[in-house]
PDB file of C-alpha atoms and ligand atoms in Angstrom:
ATOM      1  CA  MET A   1     100.217 115.648  95.218  1.00 61.00           C
ATOM      2  CA  ILE A   2      96.956 113.748  95.438  1.00 85.00           C
ATOM      3  CA  ARG A   3      98.430 110.403  96.536  1.00 97.00           C
ATOM      4  CA  LYS A   4     101.380 110.005  98.876  1.00 97.00           C
ATOM      5  CA  THR A   5     103.711 107.167  97.900  1.00 98.00           C
ATOM      6  CA  LEU A   6     103.561 104.124 100.176  1.00 98.00           C
ATOM      7  CA  ILE A   7     106.488 101.744 100.416  1.00 98.00           C
ATOM      8  CA  ALA A   8     105.297  98.691 102.340  1.00 98.00           C
ATOM      9  CA  GLY A   9     107.323  95.668 103.401  1.00 98.00           C
ATOM     10  CA  ASN A  10     105.662  92.288 103.712  1.00 98.00           C
ATOM     11  CA  TRP A  11     108.053  90.219 105.790  1.00 98.00           C
ATOM     12  CA  LYS A  12     105.884  87.094 105.411  1.00 98.00           C
ATOM     13  CA  MET A  13     106.913  84.237 107.763  1.00 98.00           C
ATOM     14  CA  ASN A  14     110.413  85.555 108.342  1.00 98.00           C
ATOM     15  CA  GLY A  15     112.206  86.852 111.398  1.00 97.00           C
ATOM     16  CA  LEU A  16     113.052  85.575 114.846  1.00 98.00           C
ATOM     17  CA  LEU A  17     113.144  88.001 117.745  1.00 98.00           C
ATOM     18  CA  GLU A  18     116.722  89.186 117.482  1.00 98.00           C
ATOM     19  CA  ASP A  19     116.989  89.690 113.723  1.00 97.00           C
ATOM     20  CA  GLY A  20     113.391  90.950 113.472  1.00 98.00           C
ATOM     21  CA  ILE A  21     114.035  93.696 116.018  1.00 98.00           C
ATOM     22  CA  ALA A  22     117.323  94.586 114.316  1.00 98.00           C
ATOM     23  CA  LEU A  23     115.566  94.845 110.934  1.00 98.00           C
ATOM     24  CA  ALA A  24     112.757  97.011 112.320  1.00 98.00           C
ATOM     25  CA  LYS A  25     115.287  99.264 114.093  1.00 98.00           C
ATOM     26  CA  GLY A  26     117.440  99.500 110.989  1.00 98.00           C
ATOM     27  CA  VAL A  27     114.531 100.515 108.752  1.00 98.00           C
ATOM     28  CA  ALA A  28     113.220 102.970 111.361  1.00 98.00           C
ATOM     29  CA  GLN A  29     116.597 104.701 111.643  1.00 98.00           C
ATOM     30  CA  GLU A  30     116.877 105.055 107.879  1.00 98.00           C
ATOM     31  CA  VAL A  31     113.312 106.353 107.577  1.00 98.00           C
ATOM     32  CA  LYS A  32     114.146 108.960 110.201  1.00 98.00           C
ATOM     33  CA  LYS A  33     117.350 109.932 108.383  1.00 97.00           C
ATOM     34  CA  ALA A  34     115.555 110.132 105.029  1.00 97.00           C
ATOM     35  CA  GLY A  35     113.017 112.589 106.489  1.00 97.00           C
ATOM     36  CA  ARG A  36     110.686 112.125 103.520  1.00 96.00           C
ATOM     37  CA  LYS A  37     107.447 114.075 103.445  1.00 95.00           C
ATOM     38  CA  ASP A  38     106.354 112.708 100.075  1.00 95.00           C
ATOM     39  CA  CYS A  39     106.548 109.035 100.983  1.00 97.00           C
ATOM     40  CA  GLU A  40     105.293 106.798 103.800  1.00 98.00           C
ATOM     41  CA  PHE A  41     107.054 103.636 104.929  1.00 98.00           C
ATOM     42  CA  LEU A  42     105.360 100.619 106.467  1.00 98.00           C
ATOM     43  CA  ILE A  43     106.623  97.265 107.719  1.00 99.00           C
ATOM     44  CA  CYS A  44     104.383  94.221 108.148  1.00 99.00           C
ATOM     45  CA  PRO A  45     106.260  91.677 110.278  1.00 98.00           C
ATOM     46  CA  PRO A  46     104.755  88.365 111.406  1.00 98.00           C
ATOM     47  CA  PHE A  47     102.373  88.500 114.403  1.00 98.00           C
ATOM     48  CA  THR A  48     105.081  87.281 116.796  1.00 98.00           C
ATOM     49  CA  LEU A  49     107.238  90.342 116.097  1.00 98.00           C
ATOM     50  CA  LEU A  50     104.608  93.076 116.117  1.00 98.00           C
ATOM     51  CA  SER A  51     104.959  94.070 119.767  1.00 98.00           C
ATOM     52  CA  SER A  52     108.741  94.234 119.741  1.00 98.00           C
ATOM     53  CA  ALA A  53     108.779  95.922 116.338  1.00 98.00           C
ATOM     54  CA  LYS A  54     106.437  98.580 117.713  1.00 98.00           C
ATOM     55  CA  LYS A  55     108.974  99.356 120.457  1.00 98.00           C
ATOM     56  CA  ALA A  56     111.852  99.265 117.985  1.00 98.00           C
ATOM     57  CA  ILE A  57     110.323 101.898 115.681  1.00 98.00           C
ATOM     58  CA  LYS A  58     109.062 104.201 118.432  1.00 97.00           C
ATOM     59  CA  GLY A  59     109.681 107.886 117.819  1.00 96.00           C
ATOM     60  CA  THR A  60     109.974 107.487 114.032  1.00 97.00           C
ATOM     61  CA  LYS A  61     107.430 107.811 111.227  1.00 97.00           C
ATOM     62  CA  LEU A  62     107.819 104.189 110.191  1.00 98.00           C
ATOM     63  CA  MET A  63     104.387 102.565 110.407  1.00 98.00           C
ATOM     64  CA  LEU A  64     103.449  99.083 111.539  1.00 98.00           C
ATOM     65  CA  GLY A  65     101.063  96.623 109.933  1.00 99.00           C
ATOM     66  CA  ALA A  66     100.095  92.967 110.108  1.00 99.00           C
ATOM     67  CA  GLN A  67      99.716  90.407 107.341  1.00 98.00           C
ATOM     68  CA  ASP A  68      96.188  89.180 108.064  1.00 98.00           C
ATOM     69  CA  CYS A  69      93.323  89.447 110.551  1.00 98.00           C
ATOM     70  CA  HIS A  70      90.090  87.674 111.440  1.00 98.00           C
ATOM     71  CA  TYR A  71      86.775  89.396 110.726  1.00 98.00           C
ATOM     72  CA  ALA A  72      85.383  88.814 114.217  1.00 98.00           C
ATOM     73  CA  GLU A  73      86.361  91.080 117.076  1.00 97.00           C
ATOM     74  CA  LYS A  74      86.914  88.229 119.548  1.00 98.00           C
ATOM     75  CA  GLY A  75      85.695  84.772 120.412  1.00 98.00           C
ATOM     76  CA  ALA A  76      86.138  81.105 119.587  1.00 98.00           C
ATOM     77  CA  HIS A  77      88.583  81.368 116.676  1.00 98.00           C
ATOM     78  CA  THR A  78      91.601  79.334 117.710  1.00 98.00           C
ATOM     79  CA  GLY A  79      94.826  80.592 116.206  1.00 97.00           C
ATOM     80  CA  ASP A  80      93.306  83.767 114.774  1.00 98.00           C
ATOM     81  CA  ILE A  81      94.019  87.418 115.519  1.00 98.00           C
ATOM     82  CA  SER A  82      91.397  90.164 115.339  1.00 98.00           C
ATOM     83  CA  ALA A  83      91.780  93.635 113.868  1.00 98.00           C
ATOM     84  CA  LYS A  84      91.061  95.033 117.331  1.00 98.00           C
ATOM     85  CA  MET A  85      94.021  93.082 118.745  1.00 98.00           C
ATOM     86  CA  LEU A  86      96.248  94.476 116.010  1.00 98.00           C
ATOM     87  CA  GLN A  87      95.120  97.993 116.725  1.00 98.00           C
ATOM     88  CA  ASP A  88      95.619  97.401 120.444  1.00 98.00           C
ATOM     89  CA  ILE A  89      99.317  96.694 119.976  1.00 97.00           C
ATOM     90  CA  GLY A  90      99.854  99.669 117.710  1.00 98.00           C
ATOM     91  CA  CYS A  91      99.258  98.537 114.128  1.00 98.00           C
ATOM     92  CA  GLN A  92      97.962 101.116 111.687  1.00 98.00           C
ATOM     93  CA  TYR A  93      97.613  98.772 108.712  1.00 99.00           C
ATOM     94  CA  VAL A  94      96.707  95.196 107.873  1.00 99.00           C
ATOM     95  CA  ILE A  95      97.225  93.309 104.619  1.00 99.00           C
ATOM     96  CA  VAL A  96      94.296  91.121 103.553  1.00 98.00           C
ATOM     97  CA  GLY A  97      93.823  88.773 100.629  1.00 98.00           C
ATOM     98  CA  HIS A  98      97.474  88.168  99.846  1.00 98.00           C
ATOM     99  CA  SER A  99      97.684  85.503  97.139  1.00 98.00           C
ATOM    100  CA  GLU A 100      99.519  83.180  99.535  1.00 98.00           C
ATOM    101  CA  ARG A 101      96.471  83.321 101.803  1.00 98.00           C
ATOM    102  CA  ARG A 102      94.029  83.042  98.916  1.00 98.00           C
ATOM    103  CA  THR A 103      95.890  79.909  97.774  1.00 97.00           C
ATOM    104  CA  ASN A 104      97.245  78.256 100.928  1.00 97.00           C
ATOM    105  CA  HIS A 105      94.258  79.065 103.144  1.00 97.00           C
ATOM    106  CA  TYR A 106      91.557  78.924 100.460  1.00 97.00           C
ATOM    107  CA  GLU A 107      90.446  82.486 101.208  1.00 98.00           C
ATOM    108  CA  SER A 108      87.561  83.689  99.057  1.00 98.00           C
ATOM    109  CA  ASN A 109      86.779  87.225  97.932  1.00 98.00           C
ATOM    110  CA  GLU A 110      83.836  87.180 100.304  1.00 98.00           C
ATOM    111  CA  LEU A 111      86.003  86.312 103.312  1.00 98.00           C
ATOM    112  CA  ILE A 112      88.592  88.918 102.357  1.00 98.00           C
ATOM    113  CA  LYS A 113      85.852  91.523 102.107  1.00 98.00           C
ATOM    114  CA  GLN A 114      84.643  90.616 105.608  1.00 98.00           C
ATOM    115  CA  LYS A 115      88.182  90.964 106.949  1.00 98.00           C
ATOM    116  CA  ALA A 116      88.684  94.306 105.203  1.00 98.00           C
ATOM    117  CA  GLU A 117      85.376  95.573 106.540  1.00 98.00           C
ATOM    118  CA  ALA A 118      86.237  94.538 110.098  1.00 98.00           C
ATOM    119  CA  ALA A 119      89.658  96.161 109.870  1.00 98.00           C
ATOM    120  CA  ILE A 120      88.247  99.430 108.543  1.00 98.00           C
ATOM    121  CA  ASN A 121      85.499  99.487 111.162  1.00 98.00           C
ATOM    122  CA  THR A 122      88.177  99.030 113.809  1.00 98.00           C
ATOM    123  CA  GLY A 123      90.091 102.017 112.487  1.00 98.00           C
ATOM    124  CA  LEU A 124      92.882 100.226 110.656  1.00 98.00           C
ATOM    125  CA  LYS A 125      93.824 100.900 107.050  1.00 98.00           C
ATOM    126  CA  VAL A 126      93.717  97.869 104.784  1.00 98.00           C
ATOM    127  CA  ILE A 127      95.901  96.772 101.925  1.00 99.00           C
ATOM    128  CA  ILE A 128      93.730  94.500  99.789  1.00 99.00           C
ATOM    129  CA  CYS A 129      95.778  92.298  97.462  1.00 98.00           C
ATOM    130  CA  ILE A 130      94.625  91.201  94.034  1.00 98.00           C
ATOM    131  CA  GLY A 131      96.361  89.673  91.030  1.00 98.00           C
ATOM    132  CA  GLU A 132      96.124  87.040  88.340  1.00 98.00           C
ATOM    133  CA  THR A 133      97.845  83.670  88.038  1.00 98.00           C
ATOM    134  CA  GLU A 134     100.126  82.884  85.136  1.00 98.00           C
ATOM    135  CA  ALA A 135      97.444  80.756  83.444  1.00 98.00           C
ATOM    136  CA  GLU A 136      94.969  83.629  83.737  1.00 98.00           C
ATOM    137  CA  LYS A 137      97.518  86.043  82.271  1.00 98.00           C
ATOM    138  CA  ASP A 138      98.240  83.676  79.393  1.00 98.00           C
ATOM    139  CA  ALA A 139      94.511  83.425  78.738  1.00 98.00           C
ATOM    140  CA  GLY A 140      94.291  87.227  78.502  1.00 98.00           C
ATOM    141  CA  LYS A 141      92.152  87.414  81.634  1.00 98.00           C
ATOM    142  CA  THR A 142      94.294  89.715  83.810  1.00 98.00           C
ATOM    143  CA  ILE A 143      91.948  92.686  83.877  1.00 98.00           C
ATOM    144  CA  ALA A 144      88.816  90.540  84.181  1.00 98.00           C
ATOM    145  CA  VAL A 145      90.317  88.646  87.139  1.00 98.00           C
ATOM    146  CA  CYS A 146      91.471  91.814  88.908  1.00 98.00           C
ATOM    147  CA  SER A 147      88.104  93.488  88.316  1.00 98.00           C
ATOM    148  CA  ALA A 148      86.248  90.522  89.789  1.00 98.00           C
ATOM    149  CA  GLN A 149      88.573  90.494  92.801  1.00 98.00           C
ATOM    150  CA  ILE A 150      87.929  94.198  93.400  1.00 98.00           C
ATOM    151  CA  GLU A 151      84.190  93.695  93.002  1.00 97.00           C
ATOM    152  CA  GLY A 152      84.246  90.778  95.428  1.00 98.00           C
ATOM    153  CA  SER A 153      86.812  91.735  98.047  1.00 98.00           C
ATOM    154  CA  VAL A 154      86.702  95.532  98.364  1.00 98.00           C
ATOM    155  CA  PRO A 155      83.927  96.527 100.773  1.00 98.00           C
ATOM    156  CA  GLU A 156      81.491  99.358 100.087  1.00 98.00           C
ATOM    157  CA  ILE A 157      82.869 101.234 103.129  1.00 98.00           C
ATOM    158  CA  SER A 158      86.292 101.454 101.459  1.00 98.00           C
ATOM    159  CA  ASN A 159      87.440 104.898 100.457  1.00 98.00           C
ATOM    160  CA  GLY A 160      90.566 106.666  99.284  1.00 98.00           C
ATOM    161  CA  GLN A 161      91.833 107.028 102.847  1.00 98.00           C
ATOM    162  CA  ASN A 162      91.113 103.708 104.505  1.00 98.00           C
ATOM    163  CA  THR A 163      91.966 101.347 101.646  1.00 98.00           C
ATOM    164  CA  VAL A 164      95.019 100.633  99.543  1.00 99.00           C
ATOM    165  CA  ILE A 165      94.980  98.108  96.706  1.00 98.00           C
ATOM    166  CA  ALA A 166      98.063  96.048  95.936  1.00 98.00           C
ATOM    167  CA  TYR A 167      98.241  94.593  92.437  1.00 98.00           C
ATOM    168  CA  GLU A 168     100.446  91.535  92.718  1.00 98.00           C
ATOM    169  CA  PRO A 169     100.561  89.187  89.734  1.00 98.00           C
ATOM    170  CA  VAL A 170     100.819  85.778  91.409  1.00 98.00           C
ATOM    171  CA  TRP A 171     103.445  84.631  88.887  1.00 98.00           C
ATOM    172  CA  ALA A 172     105.667  87.604  89.751  1.00 98.00           C
ATOM    173  CA  ILE A 173     105.759  87.012  93.505  1.00 97.00           C
ATOM    174  CA  GLY A 174     109.160  85.770  94.623  1.00 96.00           C
ATOM    175  CA  THR A 175     110.107  84.699  91.097  1.00 97.00           C
ATOM    176  CA  GLY A 176     112.283  87.586  89.925  1.00 96.00           C
ATOM    177  CA  ARG A 177     109.890  88.075  87.001  1.00 97.00           C
ATOM    178  CA  THR A 178     107.795  91.185  86.511  1.00 97.00           C
ATOM    179  CA  PRO A 179     105.283  92.358  83.914  1.00 98.00           C
ATOM    180  CA  THR A 180     106.488  95.056  81.512  1.00 98.00           C
ATOM    181  CA  THR A 181     105.967  98.619  82.690  1.00 98.00           C
ATOM    182  CA  ALA A 182     103.313  99.020  79.977  1.00 98.00           C
ATOM    183  CA  GLU A 183     101.428  96.010  81.347  1.00 98.00           C
ATOM    184  CA  VAL A 184     101.663  97.294  84.919  1.00 98.00           C
ATOM    185  CA  GLU A 185     100.358 100.738  83.941  1.00 98.00           C
ATOM    186  CA  GLU A 186      97.534  99.211  81.908  1.00 98.00           C
ATOM    187  CA  VAL A 187      96.391  97.057  84.846  1.00 98.00           C
ATOM    188  CA  HIS A 188      96.728  99.863  87.410  1.00 98.00           C
ATOM    189  CA  ALA A 189      94.739 102.259  85.237  1.00 98.00           C
ATOM    190  CA  ALA A 190      92.069  99.585  84.777  1.00 98.00           C
ATOM    191  CA  ILE A 191      91.971  98.974  88.547  1.00 98.00           C
ATOM    192  CA  ARG A 192      91.427 102.685  89.160  1.00 98.00           C
ATOM    193  CA  LYS A 193      88.544 102.660  86.683  1.00 98.00           C
ATOM    194  CA  VAL A 194      86.882  99.715  88.441  1.00 98.00           C
ATOM    195  CA  VAL A 195      87.340 101.433  91.801  1.00 98.00           C
ATOM    196  CA  ALA A 196      85.796 104.610  90.354  1.00 98.00           C
ATOM    197  CA  LYS A 197      82.781 102.645  89.180  1.00 98.00           C
ATOM    198  CA  LYS A 198      82.399 100.999  92.566  1.00 98.00           C
ATOM    199  CA  LEU A 199      83.304 103.817  94.973  1.00 98.00           C
ATOM    200  CA  GLY A 200      83.194 106.996  92.908  1.00 98.00           C
ATOM    201  CA  ARG A 201      85.826 108.975  91.028  1.00 98.00           C
ATOM    202  CA  ALA A 202      86.974 111.003  94.070  1.00 97.00           C
ATOM    203  CA  ASN A 203      87.798 107.862  96.054  1.00 98.00           C
ATOM    204  CA  ALA A 204      89.492 106.285  93.050  1.00 98.00           C
ATOM    205  CA  ASN A 205      91.674 109.352  92.568  1.00 98.00           C
ATOM    206  CA  LYS A 206      92.733 109.287  96.208  1.00 98.00           C
ATOM    207  CA  MET A 207      93.207 105.526  96.555  1.00 98.00           C
ATOM    208  CA  ARG A 208      96.759 104.259  96.405  1.00 98.00           C
ATOM    209  CA  ILE A 209      97.404 101.315  94.123  1.00 98.00           C
ATOM    210  CA  LEU A 210     100.684  99.566  94.910  1.00 98.00           C
ATOM    211  CA  TYR A 211     102.572  97.237  92.638  1.00 98.00           C
ATOM    212  CA  GLY A 212     103.962  94.048  94.198  1.00 98.00           C
ATOM    213  CA  GLY A 213     105.890  91.125  92.774  1.00 98.00           C
ATOM    214  CA  SER A 214     109.692  90.968  92.613  1.00 97.00           C
ATOM    215  CA  MET A 215     110.115  94.699  93.116  1.00 98.00           C
ATOM    216  CA  LYS A 216     113.762  95.400  93.873  1.00 98.00           C
ATOM    217  CA  PRO A 217     116.199  98.324  93.769  1.00 98.00           C
ATOM    218  CA  SER A 218     117.071  97.627  90.122  1.00 97.00           C
ATOM    219  CA  ASN A 219     113.503  97.790  88.756  1.00 98.00           C
ATOM    220  CA  ALA A 220     111.795 100.055  91.298  1.00 98.00           C
ATOM    221  CA  LYS A 221     112.460 103.371  89.589  1.00 98.00           C
ATOM    222  CA  GLU A 222     110.701 102.512  86.336  1.00 98.00           C
ATOM    223  CA  LEU A 223     107.762 100.874  88.129  1.00 98.00           C
ATOM    224  CA  LEU A 224     107.304 103.663  90.662  1.00 98.00           C
ATOM    225  CA  ALA A 225     107.459 106.335  87.957  1.00 98.00           C
ATOM    226  CA  LEU A 226     104.264 105.024  86.326  1.00 98.00           C
ATOM    227  CA  PRO A 227     101.344 107.449  86.775  1.00 97.00           C
ATOM    228  CA  ASP A 228      98.985 104.938  88.407  1.00 98.00           C
ATOM    229  CA  VAL A 229     101.594 103.205  90.570  1.00 98.00           C
ATOM    230  CA  ASP A 230     101.521 104.805  94.006  1.00 98.00           C
ATOM    231  CA  GLY A 231     104.076 102.679  95.773  1.00 98.00           C
ATOM    232  CA  GLY A 232     105.133  99.104  96.284  1.00 98.00           C
ATOM    233  CA  LEU A 233     104.325  96.064  98.367  1.00 98.00           C
ATOM    234  CA  ILE A 234     107.674  94.422  98.757  1.00 98.00           C
ATOM    235  CA  GLY A 235     108.367  90.891  99.949  1.00 98.00           C
ATOM    236  CA  GLY A 236     111.919  89.565  99.616  1.00 98.00           C
ATOM    237  CA  ALA A 237     113.598  92.944  99.251  1.00 98.00           C
ATOM    238  CA  SER A 238     111.950  94.226 102.438  1.00 98.00           C
ATOM    239  CA  LEU A 239     114.120  91.882 104.506  1.00 98.00           C
ATOM    240  CA  LYS A 240     117.254  93.932 103.868  1.00 98.00           C
ATOM    241  CA  VAL A 241     117.355  97.501 105.169  1.00 98.00           C
ATOM    242  CA  ALA A 242     119.485  98.744 102.262  1.00 98.00           C
ATOM    243  CA  ASP A 243     117.278  97.197  99.558  1.00 98.00           C
ATOM    244  CA  PHE A 244     114.037  98.364 101.136  1.00 98.00           C
ATOM    245  CA  MET A 245     115.341 101.903 101.519  1.00 98.00           C
ATOM    246  CA  ALA A 246     116.812 101.895  98.001  1.00 98.00           C
ATOM    247  CA  ILE A 247     113.308 101.143  96.699  1.00 98.00           C
ATOM    248  CA  GLY A 248     112.050 104.080  98.761  1.00 98.00           C
ATOM    249  CA  GLU A 249     114.778 106.264  97.264  1.00 97.00           C
ATOM    250  CA  ALA A 250     113.748 105.140  93.771  1.00 97.00           C
ATOM    251  CA  SER A 251     110.278 106.560  94.369  1.00 96.00           C
ATOM    252  CA  LYS A 252     111.664 110.117  94.390  1.00 91.00           C
ATOM    253  CA  GLN A 253     110.417 111.831  91.243  1.00 76.00           C
TER     254      GLN A 253
HETATM  255  C1  PEP B   1     104.653  89.791  98.206  1.00 51.08           C
HETATM  256  O1  PEP B   1     104.512  88.602  98.455  1.00 51.08           O
HETATM  257  O2  PEP B   1     103.876  90.619  98.670  1.00 51.08           O
HETATM  258  C2  PEP B   1     105.751  90.163  97.318  1.00 51.08           C
HETATM  259  C3  PEP B   1     105.609  91.207  96.580  1.00 51.08           C
HETATM  260  O3  PEP B   1     106.850  89.333  97.308  1.00 51.08           O
HETATM  261  P1  PEP B   1     108.204  89.545  96.476  1.00 51.08           P
HETATM  262  O4  PEP B   1     108.561  91.020  96.524  1.00 51.08           O
HETATM  263  O5  PEP B   1     109.210  88.711  97.190  1.00 51.08           O
HETATM  264  O6  PEP B   1     107.935  89.110  95.085  1.00 51.08           O
END
């Protein structure tokens, strides 16, 4: 198998200490029980839970990631967290360019690229999020928008190992709506082509492209069975151990 499935949970701004630790422990225990060799599991809790989540998942293969980082290593950046800090407390991954950050924090492709570059140079793996708005979809611009986001926010140092792309249609996030499987496959295949043009065919073949946006146990199987879908970035359904693990189970071919 050229690409190992990745099931990643984006907890967003959810979880206080007690329930966050319980969720991390619950997922870790189930990942251990599942003993999957064909699939990796990752949780991305908020910054405040990373340290305790790290302890809670110790001794299991469940991986830890953060939801954002700053591009600088340290310095006068009040309220920010560097990739080095994330690595220091045991993160292996960081999400950058989530649409909620692109929208709510006005993050540009250029800034996202700087963050991704810093994370990779630090030794973290990055999940770079892209995706069109509903208006862009309606205007038939999905592939053009995603291509421009890849061009602008994926750094040249990205490769099949250090970078994961998450295709998340903005209109599908948290709405219960998803594109058809044909639409998802069309966009994922197009993304792989753009990556091949930018980073070479070998990197494109190795790079995992996740689908995100209202993925849940009831629709995961058909989405994860698509040839260019290599896993999921899961928001709401990652907050329940049973749902998150059921999505993992649905990835079994
Ligand atoms: C996300 O925001 O990354 C996401 C996919 O959210 P949800 O699964 O809740 O749509």
